């Protein structure tokens, strides 16, 4: 029944639960019309007539949106970190900095997915619908599907593959990356019982998140080039 600061671990756990819903949605909304919007307005042909390559155009769009998203994330959580820094140790600040970095990486991953949607979509309505569906799938539905399969099979078929399947979702990577760095909350989330320590390595999870940033962009460029 008490209200107030209870330590950095619990603060990061609470913020993770909030961020995992908001940041992917913001990133998808930012990027879903980056290309299809220009195409529908008729300005894409004008941009492509300039002495720039399609790769430069695509990366320029992505980097501009990434800068806006990154600035808002770092400014918002950075100011909160300054407010929380009074009276806590360097280790707690280290964990908080890791939380901010992982939040940024997750946002960039979903921004890459949004750009891919924008390239593949035939119109803005389809792009916006796909963005919403992807948000529901990655943030809400994916874990429910895995949990349903795990319970239905009693872990006989998917138990060993369950941790690897979690890596196929950037939202789950973000959750694991933050929860497994905090001993106080790791067991509270229940992930400690199904996720091996070897796969919870921050460098492995960070590299996987970078792949989630690069792969959708590469596919988007391959489609946009043609």
PDB file of C-alpha atoms in Angstrom:
ATOM      1  CA  UNK A   1       0.000   0.000   0.000  1.00  0.00           C
ATOM      2  CA  UNK A   2       3.012   2.303  -0.040  1.00  0.00           C
ATOM      3  CA  UNK A   3       3.679   4.746  -2.867  1.00  0.00           C
ATOM      4  CA  UNK A   4       7.122   5.853  -3.917  1.00  0.00           C
ATOM      5  CA  UNK A   5      10.434   4.806  -5.415  1.00  0.00           C
ATOM      6  CA  UNK A   6      11.185   1.153  -4.572  1.00  0.00           C
ATOM      7  CA  UNK A   7      14.467   0.696  -6.388  1.00  0.00           C
ATOM      8  CA  UNK A   8      15.722   0.782  -9.952  1.00  0.00           C
ATOM      9  CA  UNK A   9      14.941  -2.874 -10.689  1.00  0.00           C
ATOM     10  CA  UNK A  10      11.231  -2.533 -10.018  1.00  0.00           C
ATOM     11  CA  UNK A  11      11.156   0.833 -11.783  1.00  0.00           C
ATOM     12  CA  UNK A  12      12.672  -0.651 -14.949  1.00  0.00           C
ATOM     13  CA  UNK A  13      10.286  -3.619 -14.753  1.00  0.00           C
ATOM     14  CA  UNK A  14       7.315  -1.256 -14.541  1.00  0.00           C
ATOM     15  CA  UNK A  15       8.584   0.910 -17.383  1.00  0.00           C
ATOM     16  CA  UNK A  16       9.242  -2.191 -19.517  1.00  0.00           C
ATOM     17  CA  UNK A  17       5.616  -3.253 -19.164  1.00  0.00           C
ATOM     18  CA  UNK A  18       4.528   0.175 -20.383  1.00  0.00           C
ATOM     19  CA  UNK A  19       7.119   0.650 -23.127  1.00  0.00           C
ATOM     20  CA  UNK A  20       6.458  -2.729 -24.733  1.00  0.00           C
ATOM     21  CA  UNK A  21       2.971  -1.513 -25.670  1.00  0.00           C
ATOM     22  CA  UNK A  22       3.623   2.118 -26.586  1.00  0.00           C
ATOM     23  CA  UNK A  23       6.963   2.254 -28.423  1.00  0.00           C
ATOM     24  CA  UNK A  24       6.138  -0.389 -31.090  1.00  0.00           C
ATOM     25  CA  UNK A  25       2.822   1.335 -31.768  1.00  0.00           C
ATOM     26  CA  UNK A  26       4.490   4.752 -32.081  1.00  0.00           C
ATOM     27  CA  UNK A  27       7.180   3.364 -34.409  1.00  0.00           C
ATOM     28  CA  UNK A  28       4.635   1.643 -36.650  1.00  0.00           C
ATOM     29  CA  UNK A  29       2.497   4.785 -36.835  1.00  0.00           C
ATOM     30  CA  UNK A  30       5.567   6.893 -37.663  1.00  0.00           C
ATOM     31  CA  UNK A  31       6.724   4.758 -40.568  1.00  0.00           C
ATOM     32  CA  UNK A  32       3.750   3.053 -42.178  1.00  0.00           C
ATOM     33  CA  UNK A  33       3.173   5.824 -44.750  1.00  0.00           C
ATOM     34  CA  UNK A  34       6.799   6.843 -45.346  1.00  0.00           C
ATOM     35  CA  UNK A  35       6.814   5.454 -48.904  1.00  0.00           C
ATOM     36  CA  UNK A  36       3.184   4.709 -49.731  1.00  0.00           C
ATOM     37  CA  UNK A  37       2.230   8.185 -48.563  1.00  0.00           C
ATOM     38  CA  UNK A  38       4.673   9.780 -51.010  1.00  0.00           C
ATOM     39  CA  UNK A  39       3.378   7.501 -53.753  1.00  0.00           C
ATOM     40  CA  UNK A  40      -0.266   8.427 -53.167  1.00  0.00           C
ATOM     41  CA  UNK A  41       0.549  12.144 -53.005  1.00  0.00           C
ATOM     42  CA  UNK A  42       2.412  11.858 -56.299  1.00  0.00           C
ATOM     43  CA  UNK A  43       5.653  13.175 -54.820  1.00  0.00           C
ATOM     44  CA  UNK A  44       7.530   9.863 -55.015  1.00  0.00           C
ATOM     45  CA  UNK A  45       8.152  10.272 -58.757  1.00  0.00           C
ATOM     46  CA  UNK A  46       9.555  13.747 -58.093  1.00  0.00           C
ATOM     47  CA  UNK A  47      11.891  12.416 -55.401  1.00  0.00           C
ATOM     48  CA  UNK A  48      13.095   9.605 -57.665  1.00  0.00           C
ATOM     49  CA  UNK A  49      13.822  12.100 -60.434  1.00  0.00           C
ATOM     50  CA  UNK A  50      16.422  13.776 -58.221  1.00  0.00           C
ATOM     51  CA  UNK A  51      20.076  12.648 -58.383  1.00  0.00           C
ATOM     52  CA  UNK A  52      19.708  10.209 -55.489  1.00  0.00           C
ATOM     53  CA  UNK A  53      19.479   6.445 -55.481  1.00  0.00           C
ATOM     54  CA  UNK A  54      16.519   4.476 -54.179  1.00  0.00           C
ATOM     55  CA  UNK A  55      18.704   3.222 -51.346  1.00  0.00           C
ATOM     56  CA  UNK A  56      19.571   6.783 -50.334  1.00  0.00           C
ATOM     57  CA  UNK A  57      15.889   7.723 -50.418  1.00  0.00           C
ATOM     58  CA  UNK A  58      14.864   4.751 -48.307  1.00  0.00           C
ATOM     59  CA  UNK A  59      17.666   5.213 -45.785  1.00  0.00           C
ATOM     60  CA  UNK A  60      17.008   8.942 -45.645  1.00  0.00           C
ATOM     61  CA  UNK A  61      13.383   8.283 -44.762  1.00  0.00           C
ATOM     62  CA  UNK A  62      14.380   5.715 -42.168  1.00  0.00           C
ATOM     63  CA  UNK A  63      17.121   7.799 -40.562  1.00  0.00           C
ATOM     64  CA  UNK A  64      14.894  10.876 -40.357  1.00  0.00           C
ATOM     65  CA  UNK A  65      12.127   8.945 -38.618  1.00  0.00           C
ATOM     66  CA  UNK A  66      14.679   7.117 -36.453  1.00  0.00           C
ATOM     67  CA  UNK A  67      16.126  10.439 -35.322  1.00  0.00           C
ATOM     68  CA  UNK A  68      12.685  11.696 -34.300  1.00  0.00           C
ATOM     69  CA  UNK A  69      11.869   8.464 -32.483  1.00  0.00           C
ATOM     70  CA  UNK A  70      15.289   8.223 -30.826  1.00  0.00           C
ATOM     71  CA  UNK A  71      15.260  11.837 -29.690  1.00  0.00           C
ATOM     72  CA  UNK A  72      11.876  11.431 -28.021  1.00  0.00           C
ATOM     73  CA  UNK A  73      12.892   8.175 -26.298  1.00  0.00           C
ATOM     74  CA  UNK A  74      16.262   9.429 -25.076  1.00  0.00           C
ATOM     75  CA  UNK A  75      14.948  12.830 -24.033  1.00  0.00           C
ATOM     76  CA  UNK A  76      11.940  11.432 -22.179  1.00  0.00           C
ATOM     77  CA  UNK A  77      13.669   8.618 -20.366  1.00  0.00           C
ATOM     78  CA  UNK A  78      16.871  10.617 -20.015  1.00  0.00           C
ATOM     79  CA  UNK A  79      15.094  13.341 -18.042  1.00  0.00           C
ATOM     80  CA  UNK A  80      13.437  10.665 -15.926  1.00  0.00           C
ATOM     81  CA  UNK A  81      16.860   9.100 -15.358  1.00  0.00           C
ATOM     82  CA  UNK A  82      18.253  12.420 -14.158  1.00  0.00           C
ATOM     83  CA  UNK A  83      15.379  12.708 -11.702  1.00  0.00           C
ATOM     84  CA  UNK A  84      15.951   9.141 -10.477  1.00  0.00           C
ATOM     85  CA  UNK A  85      19.730   9.448 -10.277  1.00  0.00           C
ATOM     86  CA  UNK A  86      19.689  11.240  -6.937  1.00  0.00           C
ATOM     87  CA  UNK A  87      20.741   8.853  -4.210  1.00  0.00           C
ATOM     88  CA  UNK A  88      21.234   5.692  -6.305  1.00  0.00           C
ATOM     89  CA  UNK A  89      24.450   3.940  -7.281  1.00  0.00           C
ATOM     90  CA  UNK A  90      26.307   3.686 -10.564  1.00  0.00           C
ATOM     91  CA  UNK A  91      25.160   0.092 -11.107  1.00  0.00           C
ATOM     92  CA  UNK A  92      21.529   1.172 -11.043  1.00  0.00           C
ATOM     93  CA  UNK A  93      22.275   3.935 -13.549  1.00  0.00           C
ATOM     94  CA  UNK A  94      24.073   1.375 -15.738  1.00  0.00           C
ATOM     95  CA  UNK A  95      20.958  -0.800 -15.803  1.00  0.00           C
ATOM     96  CA  UNK A  96      18.809   2.225 -16.575  1.00  0.00           C
ATOM     97  CA  UNK A  97      21.084   3.214 -19.478  1.00  0.00           C
ATOM     98  CA  UNK A  98      20.786  -0.345 -20.791  1.00  0.00           C
ATOM     99  CA  UNK A  99      17.015  -0.047 -20.526  1.00  0.00           C
ATOM    100  CA  UNK A 100      17.045   3.150 -22.601  1.00  0.00           C
ATOM    101  CA  UNK A 101      19.318   1.599 -25.234  1.00  0.00           C
ATOM    102  CA  UNK A 102      17.165  -1.523 -25.525  1.00  0.00           C
ATOM    103  CA  UNK A 103      14.062   0.661 -25.834  1.00  0.00           C
ATOM    104  CA  UNK A 104      15.691   2.543 -28.685  1.00  0.00           C
ATOM    105  CA  UNK A 105      16.688  -0.693 -30.440  1.00  0.00           C
ATOM    106  CA  UNK A 106      13.154  -2.079 -30.170  1.00  0.00           C
ATOM    107  CA  UNK A 107      11.744   1.153 -31.558  1.00  0.00           C
ATOM    108  CA  UNK A 108      14.159   1.027 -34.501  1.00  0.00           C
ATOM    109  CA  UNK A 109      13.231  -2.615 -35.161  1.00  0.00           C
ATOM    110  CA  UNK A 110       9.538  -1.797 -35.385  1.00  0.00           C
ATOM    111  CA  UNK A 111      10.333   1.261 -37.473  1.00  0.00           C
ATOM    112  CA  UNK A 112      12.102  -1.043 -39.946  1.00  0.00           C
ATOM    113  CA  UNK A 113       9.022  -3.260 -40.028  1.00  0.00           C
ATOM    114  CA  UNK A 114       6.864  -0.184 -40.642  1.00  0.00           C
ATOM    115  CA  UNK A 115       9.032   0.871 -43.577  1.00  0.00           C
ATOM    116  CA  UNK A 116       8.738  -2.617 -45.056  1.00  0.00           C
ATOM    117  CA  UNK A 117       4.957  -2.373 -44.745  1.00  0.00           C
ATOM    118  CA  UNK A 118       5.045   1.027 -46.434  1.00  0.00           C
ATOM    119  CA  UNK A 119       6.998  -0.373 -49.388  1.00  0.00           C
ATOM    120  CA  UNK A 120       4.818  -3.474 -49.801  1.00  0.00           C
ATOM    121  CA  UNK A 121       1.418  -1.822 -49.312  1.00  0.00           C
ATOM    122  CA  UNK A 122      -0.747  -0.805 -52.263  1.00  0.00           C
ATOM    123  CA  UNK A 123      -2.379   2.137 -50.463  1.00  0.00           C
ATOM    124  CA  UNK A 124      -2.303   3.983 -47.140  1.00  0.00           C
ATOM    125  CA  UNK A 125      -5.415   2.272 -45.816  1.00  0.00           C
ATOM    126  CA  UNK A 126      -3.847  -1.141 -46.342  1.00  0.00           C
ATOM    127  CA  UNK A 127      -0.584   0.072 -44.796  1.00  0.00           C
ATOM    128  CA  UNK A 128      -2.300   1.437 -41.695  1.00  0.00           C
ATOM    129  CA  UNK A 129      -4.337  -1.743 -41.308  1.00  0.00           C
ATOM    130  CA  UNK A 130      -1.213  -3.884 -41.646  1.00  0.00           C
ATOM    131  CA  UNK A 131       0.588  -1.748 -39.043  1.00  0.00           C
ATOM    132  CA  UNK A 132      -2.216  -2.270 -36.523  1.00  0.00           C
ATOM    133  CA  UNK A 133      -2.367  -6.009 -37.238  1.00  0.00           C
ATOM    134  CA  UNK A 134       1.399  -6.333 -36.799  1.00  0.00           C
ATOM    135  CA  UNK A 135       1.246  -4.457 -33.504  1.00  0.00           C
ATOM    136  CA  UNK A 136      -1.433  -6.818 -32.216  1.00  0.00           C
ATOM    137  CA  UNK A 137       0.497  -9.839 -33.470  1.00  0.00           C
ATOM    138  CA  UNK A 138       3.918  -9.019 -32.052  1.00  0.00           C
ATOM    139  CA  UNK A 139       2.806  -7.385 -28.800  1.00  0.00           C
ATOM    140  CA  UNK A 140      -0.278  -9.409 -27.860  1.00  0.00           C
ATOM    141  CA  UNK A 141      -1.061 -12.435 -30.026  1.00  0.00           C
ATOM    142  CA  UNK A 142       2.367 -14.012 -30.546  1.00  0.00           C
ATOM    143  CA  UNK A 143       2.963 -14.851 -26.885  1.00  0.00           C
ATOM    144  CA  UNK A 144      -0.594 -16.146 -26.500  1.00  0.00           C
ATOM    145  CA  UNK A 145      -0.067 -18.513 -29.438  1.00  0.00           C
ATOM    146  CA  UNK A 146       3.195 -19.810 -27.981  1.00  0.00           C
ATOM    147  CA  UNK A 147       1.623 -20.212 -24.555  1.00  0.00           C
ATOM    148  CA  UNK A 148      -1.375 -22.022 -26.024  1.00  0.00           C
ATOM    149  CA  UNK A 149       0.860 -24.442 -27.925  1.00  0.00           C
ATOM    150  CA  UNK A 150       3.039 -24.993 -24.869  1.00  0.00           C
ATOM    151  CA  UNK A 151       0.043 -25.773 -22.660  1.00  0.00           C
ATOM    152  CA  UNK A 152      -1.766 -27.890 -25.266  1.00  0.00           C
ATOM    153  CA  UNK A 153       1.274 -30.078 -25.891  1.00  0.00           C
ATOM    154  CA  UNK A 154       2.374 -30.012 -22.233  1.00  0.00           C
ATOM    155  CA  UNK A 155       5.795 -28.912 -23.482  1.00  0.00           C
ATOM    156  CA  UNK A 156       6.490 -32.172 -25.309  1.00  0.00           C
ATOM    157  CA  UNK A 157       7.060 -30.602 -28.732  1.00  0.00           C
ATOM    158  CA  UNK A 158       7.793 -26.939 -28.179  1.00  0.00           C
ATOM    159  CA  UNK A 159       9.476 -26.925 -24.768  1.00  0.00           C
ATOM    160  CA  UNK A 160      13.027 -26.972 -26.113  1.00  0.00           C
ATOM    161  CA  UNK A 161      12.226 -24.665 -29.020  1.00  0.00           C
ATOM    162  CA  UNK A 162      10.264 -22.190 -26.897  1.00  0.00           C
ATOM    163  CA  UNK A 163      13.243 -19.912 -26.048  1.00  0.00           C
ATOM    164  CA  UNK A 164      14.321 -19.789 -29.702  1.00  0.00           C
ATOM    165  CA  UNK A 165      10.770 -18.963 -30.802  1.00  0.00           C
ATOM    166  CA  UNK A 166      10.806 -16.013 -28.405  1.00  0.00           C
ATOM    167  CA  UNK A 167      13.765 -14.601 -30.354  1.00  0.00           C
ATOM    168  CA  UNK A 168      11.507 -14.358 -33.427  1.00  0.00           C
ATOM    169  CA  UNK A 169       9.667 -11.479 -31.800  1.00  0.00           C
ATOM    170  CA  UNK A 170      11.489  -8.177 -31.134  1.00  0.00           C
ATOM    171  CA  UNK A 171       9.046  -7.361 -28.330  1.00  0.00           C
ATOM    172  CA  UNK A 172       9.968 -10.582 -26.536  1.00  0.00           C
ATOM    173  CA  UNK A 173      13.675  -9.922 -27.048  1.00  0.00           C
ATOM    174  CA  UNK A 174      13.191  -6.533 -25.424  1.00  0.00           C
ATOM    175  CA  UNK A 175      11.321  -8.029 -22.482  1.00  0.00           C
ATOM    176  CA  UNK A 176      13.930 -10.743 -21.913  1.00  0.00           C
ATOM    177  CA  UNK A 177      16.804  -8.289 -22.332  1.00  0.00           C
ATOM    178  CA  UNK A 178      15.501  -6.133 -19.509  1.00  0.00           C
ATOM    179  CA  UNK A 179      14.046  -8.766 -17.210  1.00  0.00           C
ATOM    180  CA  UNK A 180      17.109 -11.040 -17.253  1.00  0.00           C
ATOM    181  CA  UNK A 181      19.427  -8.209 -16.306  1.00  0.00           C
ATOM    182  CA  UNK A 182      17.490  -7.700 -13.064  1.00  0.00           C
ATOM    183  CA  UNK A 183      17.787 -10.482 -10.505  1.00  0.00           C
ATOM    184  CA  UNK A 184      15.013  -9.067  -8.321  1.00  0.00           C
ATOM    185  CA  UNK A 185      12.324  -9.269 -11.020  1.00  0.00           C
ATOM    186  CA  UNK A 186      13.548 -12.169 -13.175  1.00  0.00           C
ATOM    187  CA  UNK A 187      11.642 -14.807 -11.240  1.00  0.00           C
ATOM    188  CA  UNK A 188       8.565 -12.611 -10.859  1.00  0.00           C
ATOM    189  CA  UNK A 189       8.081 -12.632 -14.640  1.00  0.00           C
ATOM    190  CA  UNK A 190       8.318 -16.431 -14.818  1.00  0.00           C
ATOM    191  CA  UNK A 191      10.720 -16.313 -17.750  1.00  0.00           C
ATOM    192  CA  UNK A 192      13.492 -17.826 -15.662  1.00  0.00           C
ATOM    193  CA  UNK A 193      11.721 -21.190 -15.798  1.00  0.00           C
ATOM    194  CA  UNK A 194      11.582 -21.397 -19.606  1.00  0.00           C
ATOM    195  CA  UNK A 195      14.474 -19.304 -20.889  1.00  0.00           C
ATOM    196  CA  UNK A 196      18.030 -20.658 -20.521  1.00  0.00           C
ATOM    197  CA  UNK A 197      20.789 -18.394 -19.299  1.00  0.00           C
ATOM    198  CA  UNK A 198      22.904 -19.120 -22.402  1.00  0.00           C
ATOM    199  CA  UNK A 199      20.337 -17.476 -24.677  1.00  0.00           C
ATOM    200  CA  UNK A 200      19.816 -14.603 -22.248  1.00  0.00           C
ATOM    201  CA  UNK A 201      23.259 -13.205 -23.020  1.00  0.00           C
ATOM    202  CA  UNK A 202      22.828  -9.433 -23.613  1.00  0.00           C
ATOM    203  CA  UNK A 203      25.237  -9.488 -26.551  1.00  0.00           C
ATOM    204  CA  UNK A 204      23.288 -12.276 -28.253  1.00  0.00           C
ATOM    205  CA  UNK A 205      19.963 -10.554 -27.637  1.00  0.00           C
ATOM    206  CA  UNK A 206      21.368  -7.206 -28.792  1.00  0.00           C
ATOM    207  CA  UNK A 207      22.737  -8.775 -31.977  1.00  0.00           C
ATOM    208  CA  UNK A 208      19.381 -10.421 -32.645  1.00  0.00           C
ATOM    209  CA  UNK A 209      17.679  -7.060 -32.216  1.00  0.00           C
ATOM    210  CA  UNK A 210      20.120  -5.513 -34.705  1.00  0.00           C
ATOM    211  CA  UNK A 211      19.139  -8.261 -37.163  1.00  0.00           C
ATOM    212  CA  UNK A 212      15.514  -7.265 -36.636  1.00  0.00           C
ATOM    213  CA  UNK A 213      16.515  -3.732 -37.630  1.00  0.00           C
ATOM    214  CA  UNK A 214      18.570  -4.718 -40.688  1.00  0.00           C
ATOM    215  CA  UNK A 215      16.487  -7.561 -42.159  1.00  0.00           C
ATOM    216  CA  UNK A 216      13.194  -5.674 -42.764  1.00  0.00           C
ATOM    217  CA  UNK A 217      15.166  -2.757 -44.207  1.00  0.00           C
ATOM    218  CA  UNK A 218      17.030  -5.084 -46.578  1.00  0.00           C
ATOM    219  CA  UNK A 219      13.776  -6.690 -47.743  1.00  0.00           C
ATOM    220  CA  UNK A 220      12.182  -3.260 -48.147  1.00  0.00           C
ATOM    221  CA  UNK A 221      15.104  -2.094 -50.302  1.00  0.00           C
ATOM    222  CA  UNK A 222      14.997  -5.249 -52.432  1.00  0.00           C
ATOM    223  CA  UNK A 223      11.305  -4.604 -53.129  1.00  0.00           C
ATOM    224  CA  UNK A 224      11.654  -0.831 -53.526  1.00  0.00           C
ATOM    225  CA  UNK A 225      14.529  -1.235 -55.986  1.00  0.00           C
ATOM    226  CA  UNK A 226      12.173  -2.906 -58.456  1.00  0.00           C
TER     227      UNK A 226
END
